[in-house]
mmCIF file of C-alpha atoms and ligand atoms in Angstrom:
data_model
loop_
_atom_site.group_PDB
_atom_site.id
_atom_site.type_symbol
_atom_site.label_atom_id
_atom_site.label_comp_id
_atom_site.label_asym_id
_atom_site.label_seq_id
_atom_site.Cartn_x
_atom_site.Cartn_y
_atom_site.Cartn_z
ATOM 1 C CA MET A 9 33.162 -117.422 -37.037
ATOM 2 C CA ASP A 10 32.712 -114.415 -34.840
ATOM 3 C CA THR A 11 29.515 -115.216 -32.985
ATOM 4 C CA LEU A 12 28.645 -111.550 -32.829
ATOM 5 C CA THR A 13 28.708 -111.145 -36.585
ATOM 6 C CA ALA A 14 25.855 -112.939 -38.235
ATOM 7 C CA ASN A 15 25.883 -113.060 -41.988
ATOM 8 C CA LYS A 16 22.571 -114.261 -43.270
ATOM 9 C CA PRO A 17 22.787 -117.511 -45.210
ATOM 10 C CA ALA A 18 22.648 -116.852 -48.917
ATOM 11 C CA SER A 19 19.070 -117.040 -50.055
ATOM 12 C CA GLN A 20 17.920 -118.116 -53.489
ATOM 13 C CA PRO A 21 18.622 -115.420 -56.035
ATOM 14 C CA THR A 22 15.434 -113.470 -56.535
ATOM 15 C CA GLN A 23 14.778 -110.471 -58.676
ATOM 16 C CA ASP A 24 15.196 -107.162 -56.848
ATOM 17 C CA PHE A 25 11.643 -105.819 -56.697
ATOM 18 C CA LEU A 26 12.900 -102.416 -55.547
ATOM 19 C CA PRO A 27 15.964 -101.482 -57.629
ATOM 20 C CA LEU A 28 17.528 -98.280 -56.266
ATOM 21 C CA ASN A 29 20.046 -96.010 -57.990
ATOM 22 C CA GLY A 30 21.051 -94.464 -54.667
ATOM 23 C CA THR A 31 19.979 -91.686 -52.327
ATOM 24 C CA ASP A 32 18.226 -88.910 -54.252
ATOM 25 C CA HIS A 33 18.142 -86.356 -51.447
ATOM 26 C CA VAL A 34 17.661 -85.953 -47.709
ATOM 27 C CA GLU A 35 15.171 -83.317 -46.570
ATOM 28 C CA PHE A 36 15.332 -81.681 -43.134
ATOM 29 C CA TYR A 37 12.484 -79.739 -41.570
ATOM 30 C CA VAL A 38 14.162 -76.891 -39.722
ATOM 31 C CA GLY A 39 13.230 -73.772 -37.759
ATOM 32 C CA ASN A 40 15.073 -71.310 -39.986
ATOM 33 C CA ALA A 41 16.033 -72.705 -43.378
ATOM 34 C CA LYS A 42 17.651 -69.462 -44.514
ATOM 35 C CA GLN A 43 20.182 -69.522 -41.680
ATOM 36 C CA SER A 44 20.673 -73.301 -41.847
ATOM 37 C CA ALA A 45 21.419 -72.970 -45.564
ATOM 38 C CA TYR A 46 24.104 -70.417 -44.741
ATOM 39 C CA TYR A 47 25.711 -72.878 -42.290
ATOM 40 C CA TYR A 48 25.707 -75.703 -44.860
ATOM 41 C CA GLN A 49 27.277 -73.394 -47.432
ATOM 42 C CA SER A 50 29.857 -71.591 -45.336
ATOM 43 C CA ALA A 51 30.880 -74.390 -42.963
ATOM 44 C CA TRP A 52 30.286 -77.580 -44.969
ATOM 45 C CA GLY A 53 30.907 -76.212 -48.479
ATOM 46 C CA TYR A 54 27.564 -77.136 -50.045
ATOM 47 C CA GLU A 55 26.509 -75.139 -53.109
ATOM 48 C CA LEU A 56 22.998 -73.691 -53.178
ATOM 49 C CA VAL A 57 21.497 -75.020 -56.440
ATOM 50 C CA ALA A 58 17.726 -74.567 -56.194
ATOM 51 C CA TYR A 59 15.083 -72.822 -54.137
ATOM 52 C CA ALA A 60 11.311 -72.838 -53.668
ATOM 53 C CA GLY A 61 9.536 -70.202 -51.601
ATOM 54 C CA PRO A 62 7.509 -67.009 -51.752
ATOM 55 C CA GLU A 63 9.847 -65.533 -54.394
ATOM 56 C CA THR A 64 9.101 -68.475 -56.698
ATOM 57 C CA GLY A 65 5.364 -68.613 -56.020
ATOM 58 C CA VAL A 66 5.410 -71.178 -53.192
ATOM 59 C CA ARG A 67 3.464 -69.542 -50.371
ATOM 60 C CA ASP A 68 3.523 -71.975 -47.454
ATOM 61 C CA ARG A 69 7.216 -72.860 -47.090
ATOM 62 C CA ALA A 70 10.783 -72.078 -48.089
ATOM 63 C CA SER A 71 13.110 -74.868 -49.283
ATOM 64 C CA TYR A 72 16.822 -74.563 -50.057
ATOM 65 C CA VAL A 73 18.514 -77.315 -52.087
ATOM 66 C CA LEU A 74 22.214 -77.739 -51.369
ATOM 67 C CA GLN A 75 24.627 -79.931 -53.263
ATOM 68 C CA GLN A 76 28.169 -81.220 -52.949
ATOM 69 C CA GLY A 77 29.400 -84.181 -55.003
ATOM 70 C CA LYS A 78 26.412 -86.516 -55.313
ATOM 71 C CA ILE A 79 24.909 -85.374 -51.987
ATOM 72 C CA ARG A 80 21.748 -83.330 -52.104
ATOM 73 C CA ILE A 81 20.287 -81.838 -48.928
ATOM 74 C CA VAL A 82 16.999 -79.930 -48.767
ATOM 75 C CA LEU A 83 16.276 -77.565 -45.869
ATOM 76 C CA THR A 84 12.614 -76.644 -45.434
ATOM 77 C CA THR A 85 10.801 -74.243 -43.101
ATOM 78 C CA ALA A 86 7.073 -73.523 -42.833
ATOM 79 C CA MET A 87 5.904 -69.942 -43.347
ATOM 80 C CA GLN A 88 2.914 -70.238 -40.987
ATOM 81 C CA PRO A 89 2.387 -71.940 -37.601
ATOM 82 C CA ASP A 90 -0.595 -74.119 -38.570
ATOM 83 C CA HIS A 91 1.439 -76.226 -40.987
ATOM 84 C CA GLU A 92 2.557 -79.840 -40.654
ATOM 85 C CA ILE A 93 6.152 -78.740 -41.286
ATOM 86 C CA ALA A 94 5.940 -76.334 -38.318
ATOM 87 C CA ALA A 95 4.325 -79.020 -36.138
ATOM 88 C CA HIS A 96 7.107 -81.464 -37.062
ATOM 89 C CA GLN A 97 9.786 -78.921 -36.196
ATOM 90 C CA ILE A 98 8.183 -77.980 -32.859
ATOM 91 C CA LYS A 99 7.966 -81.619 -31.813
ATOM 92 C CA HIS A 100 11.238 -82.993 -33.153
ATOM 93 C CA GLY A 101 13.428 -79.922 -33.465
ATOM 94 C CA ASP A 102 15.463 -79.682 -36.671
ATOM 95 C CA GLY A 103 15.602 -83.160 -38.160
ATOM 96 C CA VAL A 104 15.309 -85.427 -41.172
ATOM 97 C CA LYS A 105 11.797 -85.815 -42.569
ATOM 98 C CA VAL A 106 12.549 -87.437 -45.931
ATOM 99 C CA LEU A 107 15.065 -90.069 -47.007
ATOM 100 C CA ALA A 108 14.434 -89.899 -50.749
ATOM 101 C CA LEU A 109 15.493 -92.789 -52.967
ATOM 102 C CA TRP A 110 16.350 -92.427 -56.644
ATOM 103 C CA VAL A 111 14.459 -94.982 -58.728
ATOM 104 C CA ASP A 112 13.728 -95.668 -62.397
ATOM 105 C CA ASP A 113 10.057 -96.374 -61.725
ATOM 106 C CA ALA A 114 8.372 -94.592 -58.813
ATOM 107 C CA LYS A 115 4.941 -96.085 -59.490
ATOM 108 C CA LYS A 116 6.291 -99.639 -59.403
ATOM 109 C CA SER A 117 8.359 -98.864 -56.274
ATOM 110 C CA PHE A 118 5.214 -97.615 -54.564
ATOM 111 C CA GLU A 119 3.134 -100.601 -55.684
ATOM 112 C CA GLU A 120 5.735 -103.234 -54.768
ATOM 113 C CA THR A 121 6.261 -101.806 -51.264
ATOM 114 C CA THR A 122 2.654 -100.970 -50.400
ATOM 115 C CA LYS A 123 1.463 -104.425 -51.499
ATOM 116 C CA ARG A 124 4.012 -105.844 -49.031
ATOM 117 C CA GLY A 125 2.615 -103.716 -46.222
ATOM 118 C CA ALA A 126 4.210 -100.256 -46.499
ATOM 119 C CA LYS A 127 1.952 -97.464 -45.269
ATOM 120 C CA PRO A 128 1.329 -95.104 -48.186
ATOM 121 C CA VAL A 129 2.070 -91.396 -47.678
ATOM 122 C CA LEU A 130 1.861 -90.105 -51.248
ATOM 123 C CA LYS A 131 0.405 -91.989 -54.195
ATOM 124 C CA PRO A 132 2.494 -91.762 -57.399
ATOM 125 C CA GLU A 133 2.177 -88.250 -58.762
ATOM 126 C CA THR A 134 3.627 -86.824 -61.969
ATOM 127 C CA ILE A 135 4.776 -83.233 -61.693
ATOM 128 C CA THR A 136 6.004 -81.230 -64.650
ATOM 129 C CA ASP A 137 7.566 -77.932 -65.640
ATOM 130 C CA GLU A 138 9.432 -76.641 -68.689
ATOM 131 C CA HIS A 139 12.384 -78.953 -67.854
ATOM 132 C CA GLY A 140 10.408 -82.180 -68.025
ATOM 133 C CA GLU A 141 8.607 -84.452 -65.602
ATOM 134 C CA VAL A 142 9.275 -86.219 -62.323
ATOM 135 C CA VAL A 143 7.229 -88.996 -60.725
ATOM 136 C CA ILE A 144 7.153 -88.976 -56.907
ATOM 137 C CA ALA A 145 5.588 -91.376 -54.415
ATOM 138 C CA ALA A 146 6.171 -91.848 -50.683
ATOM 139 C CA ILE A 147 5.796 -94.421 -47.915
ATOM 140 C CA GLN A 148 6.167 -94.267 -44.146
ATOM 141 C CA THR A 149 9.182 -95.580 -42.255
ATOM 142 C CA TYR A 150 10.182 -95.306 -38.537
ATOM 143 C CA GLY A 151 8.747 -92.451 -36.464
ATOM 144 C CA GLU A 152 7.483 -89.646 -38.677
ATOM 145 C CA THR A 153 10.223 -90.223 -41.242
ATOM 146 C CA ILE A 154 9.211 -91.055 -44.821
ATOM 147 C CA HIS A 155 10.853 -92.544 -47.911
ATOM 148 C CA LYS A 156 10.115 -90.779 -51.164
ATOM 149 C CA PHE A 157 10.662 -92.555 -54.475
ATOM 150 C CA ILE A 158 11.951 -90.083 -57.058
ATOM 151 C CA GLU A 159 11.878 -90.962 -60.763
ATOM 152 C CA ARG A 160 13.720 -88.246 -62.649
ATOM 153 C CA LYS A 161 14.831 -89.874 -65.910
ATOM 154 C CA ASN A 162 12.729 -87.420 -67.928
ATOM 155 C CA TYR A 163 13.833 -84.315 -66.056
ATOM 156 C CA LYS A 164 16.603 -81.792 -66.760
ATOM 157 C CA GLY A 165 15.875 -79.053 -64.202
ATOM 158 C CA ALA A 166 17.908 -77.973 -61.154
ATOM 159 C CA PHE A 167 16.026 -80.199 -58.662
ATOM 160 C CA LEU A 168 12.298 -80.847 -59.019
ATOM 161 C CA PRO A 169 9.390 -79.074 -60.706
ATOM 162 C CA GLY A 170 8.304 -76.298 -58.337
ATOM 163 C CA TYR A 171 11.918 -75.333 -57.634
ATOM 164 C CA GLN A 172 13.970 -72.753 -59.489
ATOM 165 C CA ALA A 173 17.698 -72.871 -60.113
ATOM 166 C CA TRP A 174 19.332 -70.642 -57.478
ATOM 167 C CA LYS A 175 22.870 -69.558 -56.685
ATOM 168 C CA SER A 176 24.783 -69.146 -53.469
ATOM 169 C CA SER A 177 25.123 -65.512 -52.426
ATOM 170 C CA VAL A 178 28.162 -66.393 -50.328
ATOM 171 C CA PRO A 179 31.439 -67.822 -51.656
ATOM 172 C CA VAL A 180 31.337 -71.603 -51.343
ATOM 173 C CA LYS A 181 34.439 -73.783 -51.087
ATOM 174 C CA PRO A 182 33.677 -77.530 -51.226
ATOM 175 C CA VAL A 183 35.456 -79.738 -48.662
ATOM 176 C CA GLY A 184 35.526 -82.969 -50.702
ATOM 177 C CA LEU A 185 32.208 -84.515 -49.637
ATOM 178 C CA LYS A 186 31.314 -87.120 -52.301
ATOM 179 C CA HIS A 187 28.236 -89.221 -51.585
ATOM 180 C CA VAL A 188 25.978 -90.605 -48.863
ATOM 181 C CA ASP A 189 27.565 -93.739 -47.397
ATOM 182 C CA HIS A 190 24.770 -94.695 -44.977
ATOM 183 C CA CYS A 191 21.889 -93.182 -42.985
ATOM 184 C CA VAL A 192 21.220 -94.441 -39.463
ATOM 185 C CA GLY A 193 17.874 -94.636 -37.692
ATOM 186 C CA ASN A 194 17.338 -94.670 -33.936
ATOM 187 C CA VAL A 195 14.184 -96.547 -32.963
ATOM 188 C CA GLU A 196 12.500 -97.064 -29.621
ATOM 189 C CA LEU A 197 13.286 -99.958 -27.292
ATOM 190 C CA GLY A 198 12.127 -103.272 -28.729
ATOM 191 C CA GLN A 199 11.490 -101.932 -32.248
ATOM 192 C CA MET A 200 14.786 -102.689 -33.990
ATOM 193 C CA ASN A 201 13.831 -106.155 -35.225
ATOM 194 C CA GLU A 202 10.446 -104.912 -36.362
ATOM 195 C CA TRP A 203 12.097 -102.259 -38.568
ATOM 196 C CA VAL A 204 14.742 -104.667 -39.834
ATOM 197 C CA LYS A 205 11.868 -106.938 -40.866
ATOM 198 C CA PHE A 206 10.180 -103.977 -42.564
ATOM 199 C CA TYR A 207 13.291 -103.303 -44.659
ATOM 200 C CA GLU A 208 13.655 -107.021 -45.466
ATOM 201 C CA ASP A 209 10.023 -107.845 -46.249
ATOM 202 C CA VAL A 210 8.669 -104.554 -47.575
ATOM 203 C CA MET A 211 11.757 -103.044 -49.232
ATOM 204 C CA GLY A 212 13.633 -106.249 -50.166
ATOM 205 C CA PHE A 213 16.785 -105.245 -48.233
ATOM 206 C CA LYS A 214 19.213 -107.786 -46.740
ATOM 207 C CA LEU A 215 20.580 -107.929 -43.208
ATOM 208 C CA LEU A 216 24.340 -107.268 -43.370
ATOM 209 C CA LEU A 217 25.730 -107.367 -39.887
ATOM 210 C CA THR A 218 24.521 -107.389 -36.359
ATOM 211 C CA PHE A 219 26.084 -105.948 -33.274
ATOM 212 C CA ASP A 220 24.734 -106.656 -29.867
ATOM 213 C CA ASP A 221 25.275 -104.915 -26.595
ATOM 214 C CA LYS A 222 28.417 -106.937 -25.932
ATOM 215 C CA ASP A 223 29.984 -105.155 -28.894
ATOM 216 C CA ILE A 224 28.635 -101.757 -28.222
ATOM 217 C CA SER A 225 28.500 -101.068 -24.571
ATOM 218 C CA THR A 226 30.292 -99.019 -22.046
ATOM 219 C CA GLU A 227 29.933 -98.981 -18.320
ATOM 220 C CA TYR A 228 26.884 -96.780 -18.553
ATOM 221 C CA SER A 229 25.070 -97.032 -21.823
ATOM 222 C CA ALA A 230 24.580 -99.484 -24.591
ATOM 223 C CA LEU A 231 22.848 -100.009 -27.865
ATOM 224 C CA MET A 232 21.984 -102.709 -30.320
ATOM 225 C CA SER A 233 22.401 -102.202 -34.039
ATOM 226 C CA LYS A 234 21.602 -104.055 -37.259
ATOM 227 C CA VAL A 235 22.484 -102.951 -40.768
ATOM 228 C CA VAL A 236 20.230 -103.510 -43.769
ATOM 229 C CA SER A 237 21.294 -102.898 -47.352
ATOM 230 C CA ASN A 238 19.472 -102.866 -50.675
ATOM 231 C CA GLY A 239 20.341 -105.309 -53.484
ATOM 232 C CA ASN A 240 23.187 -103.377 -55.123
ATOM 233 C CA GLY A 241 24.535 -102.064 -51.786
ATOM 234 C CA TYR A 242 24.086 -98.397 -52.744
ATOM 235 C CA VAL A 243 21.673 -97.778 -49.869
ATOM 236 C CA LYS A 244 22.522 -98.887 -46.331
ATOM 237 C CA PHE A 245 20.412 -98.224 -43.269
ATOM 238 C CA PRO A 246 21.788 -99.223 -39.871
ATOM 239 C CA ILE A 247 19.005 -99.330 -37.237
ATOM 240 C CA ASN A 248 19.828 -98.748 -33.562
ATOM 241 C CA GLU A 249 17.797 -99.351 -30.447
ATOM 242 C CA PRO A 250 18.743 -98.625 -26.842
ATOM 243 C CA ALA A 251 20.057 -101.497 -24.722
ATOM 244 C CA GLU A 252 20.123 -101.907 -20.981
ATOM 245 C CA GLY A 253 23.014 -100.073 -19.337
ATOM 246 C CA ARG A 254 23.744 -98.805 -15.865
ATOM 247 C CA ARG A 255 22.714 -95.347 -16.962
ATOM 248 C CA LYS A 256 20.813 -93.775 -19.832
ATOM 249 C CA SER A 257 21.646 -95.018 -23.350
ATOM 250 C CA GLN A 258 22.637 -92.359 -25.890
ATOM 251 C CA ILE A 259 19.862 -93.762 -28.101
ATOM 252 C CA GLU A 260 17.361 -93.081 -25.328
ATOM 253 C CA GLU A 261 18.679 -89.534 -25.006
ATOM 254 C CA TYR A 262 18.077 -89.059 -28.723
ATOM 255 C CA ILE A 263 14.555 -90.466 -28.475
ATOM 256 C CA ASP A 264 13.738 -88.275 -25.466
ATOM 257 C CA PHE A 265 14.780 -85.131 -27.319
ATOM 258 C CA TYR A 266 13.523 -86.106 -30.783
ATOM 259 C CA HIS A 267 10.294 -87.341 -29.219
ATOM 260 C CA GLY A 268 10.331 -90.629 -31.031
ATOM 261 C CA SER A 269 12.252 -92.604 -33.608
ATOM 262 C CA GLY A 270 14.176 -90.727 -36.276
ATOM 263 C CA VAL A 271 17.372 -90.367 -38.273
ATOM 264 C CA GLN A 272 20.394 -90.260 -35.957
ATOM 265 C CA HIS A 273 23.201 -89.617 -38.424
ATOM 266 C CA MET A 274 24.147 -89.485 -42.058
ATOM 267 C CA ALA A 275 27.578 -90.718 -43.061
ATOM 268 C CA ILE A 276 29.194 -88.788 -45.904
ATOM 269 C CA ALA A 277 32.076 -90.264 -47.902
ATOM 270 C CA THR A 278 35.268 -88.397 -48.743
ATOM 271 C CA ASP A 279 38.403 -89.536 -50.645
ATOM 272 C CA ASP A 280 40.687 -87.509 -48.382
ATOM 273 C CA ILE A 281 39.450 -87.402 -44.821
ATOM 274 C CA ILE A 282 42.534 -85.549 -43.587
ATOM 275 C CA ALA A 283 41.939 -82.624 -45.933
ATOM 276 C CA THR A 284 38.154 -82.696 -45.391
ATOM 277 C CA VAL A 285 38.328 -82.754 -41.610
ATOM 278 C CA ALA A 286 41.166 -80.197 -41.385
ATOM 279 C CA GLU A 287 39.094 -77.800 -43.494
ATOM 280 C CA LEU A 288 35.850 -78.441 -41.581
ATOM 281 C CA ARG A 289 37.629 -77.894 -38.257
ATOM 282 C CA SER A 290 39.127 -74.630 -39.514
ATOM 283 C CA ARG A 291 35.578 -73.472 -40.325
ATOM 284 C CA GLY A 292 34.381 -74.224 -36.808
ATOM 285 C CA VAL A 293 32.603 -77.573 -37.314
ATOM 286 C CA GLU A 294 32.829 -79.434 -34.017
ATOM 287 C CA PHE A 295 33.630 -83.139 -33.775
ATOM 288 C CA LEU A 296 33.521 -85.600 -30.930
ATOM 289 C CA LYS A 297 36.698 -85.723 -28.933
ATOM 290 C CA VAL A 298 38.352 -89.110 -28.676
ATOM 291 C CA PRO A 299 40.692 -89.626 -25.729
ATOM 292 C CA ASP A 300 44.424 -89.539 -26.498
ATOM 293 C CA VAL A 301 44.738 -93.061 -25.085
ATOM 294 C CA TYR A 302 42.760 -94.235 -28.131
ATOM 295 C CA TYR A 303 45.894 -93.653 -30.237
ATOM 296 C CA ASP A 304 48.058 -95.653 -27.816
ATOM 297 C CA GLU A 305 46.404 -98.881 -28.916
ATOM 298 C CA VAL A 306 44.789 -98.161 -32.294
ATOM 299 C CA TRP A 307 47.866 -98.907 -34.455
ATOM 300 C CA ASP A 308 48.241 -102.352 -32.912
ATOM 301 C CA ARG A 309 44.604 -102.989 -33.725
ATOM 302 C CA VAL A 310 44.536 -101.719 -37.339
ATOM 303 C CA GLY A 311 48.136 -102.171 -38.538
ATOM 304 C CA VAL A 312 49.543 -100.318 -41.523
ATOM 305 C CA ILE A 313 47.559 -97.547 -43.190
ATOM 306 C CA LYS A 314 48.577 -95.209 -45.997
ATOM 307 C CA GLU A 315 47.732 -92.000 -44.163
ATOM 308 C CA ASP A 316 50.044 -90.104 -41.848
ATOM 309 C CA ARG A 317 49.490 -91.351 -38.294
ATOM 310 C CA ASP A 318 50.427 -88.042 -36.706
ATOM 311 C CA LYS A 319 47.872 -86.178 -38.812
ATOM 312 C CA ILE A 320 45.223 -88.778 -37.984
ATOM 313 C CA LYS A 321 45.899 -88.317 -34.286
ATOM 314 C CA HIS A 322 46.149 -84.552 -34.534
ATOM 315 C CA LEU A 323 42.761 -84.341 -36.285
ATOM 316 C CA ASN A 324 41.269 -86.884 -33.884
ATOM 317 C CA ILE A 325 40.191 -89.227 -36.712
ATOM 318 C CA LEU A 326 39.138 -92.798 -35.843
ATOM 319 C CA VAL A 327 40.512 -95.884 -37.608
ATOM 320 C CA ASP A 328 39.128 -99.396 -37.901
ATOM 321 C CA ARG A 329 39.895 -102.537 -39.890
ATOM 322 C CA ASP A 330 37.869 -105.524 -41.055
ATOM 323 C CA ASP A 331 38.649 -108.560 -43.255
ATOM 324 C CA GLU A 332 38.510 -106.474 -46.428
ATOM 325 C CA GLY A 333 40.474 -103.377 -45.507
ATOM 326 C CA TYR A 334 40.335 -100.365 -43.249
ATOM 327 C CA LEU A 335 38.279 -97.222 -42.816
ATOM 328 C CA LEU A 336 38.765 -93.772 -41.343
ATOM 329 C CA GLN A 337 35.828 -91.996 -39.731
ATOM 330 C CA LEU A 338 34.835 -89.144 -37.491
ATOM 331 C CA PHE A 339 31.558 -87.972 -35.952
ATOM 332 C CA SER A 340 30.397 -84.398 -35.612
ATOM 333 C CA LYS A 341 28.707 -83.108 -32.511
ATOM 334 C CA PRO A 342 24.937 -82.679 -32.930
ATOM 335 C CA ILE A 343 24.390 -79.882 -35.465
ATOM 336 C CA GLN A 344 21.392 -78.375 -33.655
ATOM 337 C CA ASP A 345 20.805 -77.544 -29.987
ATOM 338 C CA ARG A 346 18.932 -80.750 -29.231
ATOM 339 C CA PRO A 347 21.281 -83.735 -28.858
ATOM 340 C CA THR A 348 19.808 -85.461 -31.899
ATOM 341 C CA PHE A 349 21.120 -85.482 -35.493
ATOM 342 C CA PHE A 350 24.843 -85.463 -36.356
ATOM 343 C CA PHE A 351 27.090 -86.167 -39.343
ATOM 344 C CA GLU A 352 29.765 -88.806 -39.842
ATOM 345 C CA ILE A 353 32.655 -88.315 -42.269
ATOM 346 C CA ILE A 354 33.987 -91.607 -43.630
ATOM 347 C CA GLN A 355 36.798 -92.684 -45.947
ATOM 348 C CA ARG A 356 36.833 -96.339 -46.920
ATOM 349 C CA ALA A 357 40.007 -98.181 -47.903
ATOM 350 C CA GLY A 358 38.457 -101.553 -48.706
ATOM 351 C CA ALA A 359 36.502 -101.972 -45.470
ATOM 352 C CA LYS A 360 32.766 -102.394 -45.963
ATOM 353 C CA SER A 361 31.847 -102.366 -42.264
ATOM 354 C CA PHE A 362 30.874 -99.463 -40.029
ATOM 355 C CA GLY A 363 33.665 -99.058 -37.493
ATOM 356 C CA LYS A 364 32.706 -101.661 -34.900
ATOM 357 C CA GLY A 365 36.123 -101.426 -33.251
ATOM 358 C CA ASN A 366 35.553 -97.726 -32.720
ATOM 359 C CA PHE A 367 32.151 -98.069 -31.168
ATOM 360 C CA LYS A 368 33.356 -98.422 -27.621
ATOM 361 C CA ALA A 369 35.847 -95.542 -27.894
ATOM 362 C CA LEU A 370 33.204 -93.462 -29.596
ATOM 363 C CA PHE A 371 30.447 -94.120 -27.103
ATOM 364 C CA GLU A 372 32.657 -93.314 -24.174
ATOM 365 C CA SER A 373 33.280 -90.022 -25.887
ATOM 366 C CA ILE A 374 29.560 -89.433 -26.568
ATOM 367 C CA GLU A 375 28.853 -90.150 -22.923
ATOM 368 C CA ARG A 376 31.290 -87.520 -21.760
ATOM 369 C CA GLU A 377 29.270 -85.038 -23.832
ATOM 370 C CA GLN A 378 26.002 -86.490 -22.517
ATOM 371 C CA GLU A 379 27.256 -86.052 -18.954
ATOM 372 C CA LEU A 380 28.095 -82.411 -19.648
ATOM 373 C CA ARG A 381 24.473 -81.918 -20.729
ATOM 374 C CA GLY A 382 23.242 -83.587 -17.520
ATOM 375 C CA ASN A 383 21.510 -86.397 -19.448
ATOM 376 C CA LEU A 384 23.459 -89.428 -18.325
HETATM 377 FE FE1 FE2 B 409 27.726 -94.497 -39.164
#
């Protein structure tokens, strides 16, 4: 067995105390939600579906709800400076505040996790409008990030009570984004195992794979990463921490600019990564550049794939293989000025892993960008 890949021994079957239907939504606190919403619509092809703000009677903030496939992103800005949303944005820059999980029973989710040690953020609350009712609760995770539990089985509205159905004012062309594949957290040095334990003990997740700095290191920077997954595998959270390198780890750069632990990237699944990435590139979305030499050796490493190799190389898409199949993936550059949050586009062809074979090629590429910013 690969000594770097530790599968946890099968434990006794226990009932999942936190059944999850998937990711409900991801909410970003941003400096200018109106302009961010335009970027998500025009560049990434998300449809504006709901809105809350002064025009709908919400005085302290504006929130835009964007949807493509099963992915729902909320962009929120404070209307006044003395607001926790404004304080969050000043400290962290634009970033993820809420990883919301879709559950059948928000009250039970809150009780099961808080009794195991989760720090409560919002006690279960039922909110209603003419479309029905939603139960919401929330707990703290790494940094200032929170998990909301959203129970919406008795709700038919556009998003949540308090929001109104809204339409894009610009033409929106989807690019084939389907669902959230995984959301990655960067935590401070020495905290990875603590947060893995949190997801295991408090949320009932299982450790999937571990990478250590022998897997993921370059001459200059390194990281350690562990992946936790919920019972049905719908929700996967890799957790990274910086590792010792000759120069500054990219995880440390993130933490310096985010001012603490936070969400590093969200991976979005597509069924046709060639079409998705070609379209995103044509709309000006920037991706990390992988050196041409990557393609000199990649086909020996991954073998036969269905997709056109020339197109893969031309679009600078990464390829990796594990025991179960292969995957195609690509990472955007940070989507705000701070070198913090970015997106991954992923297409799985059997593979259930996260692109370990690409990590080294990828990090060398990230470091070239880091060097350009003077942060290496
Ligand atoms: Fe990823």
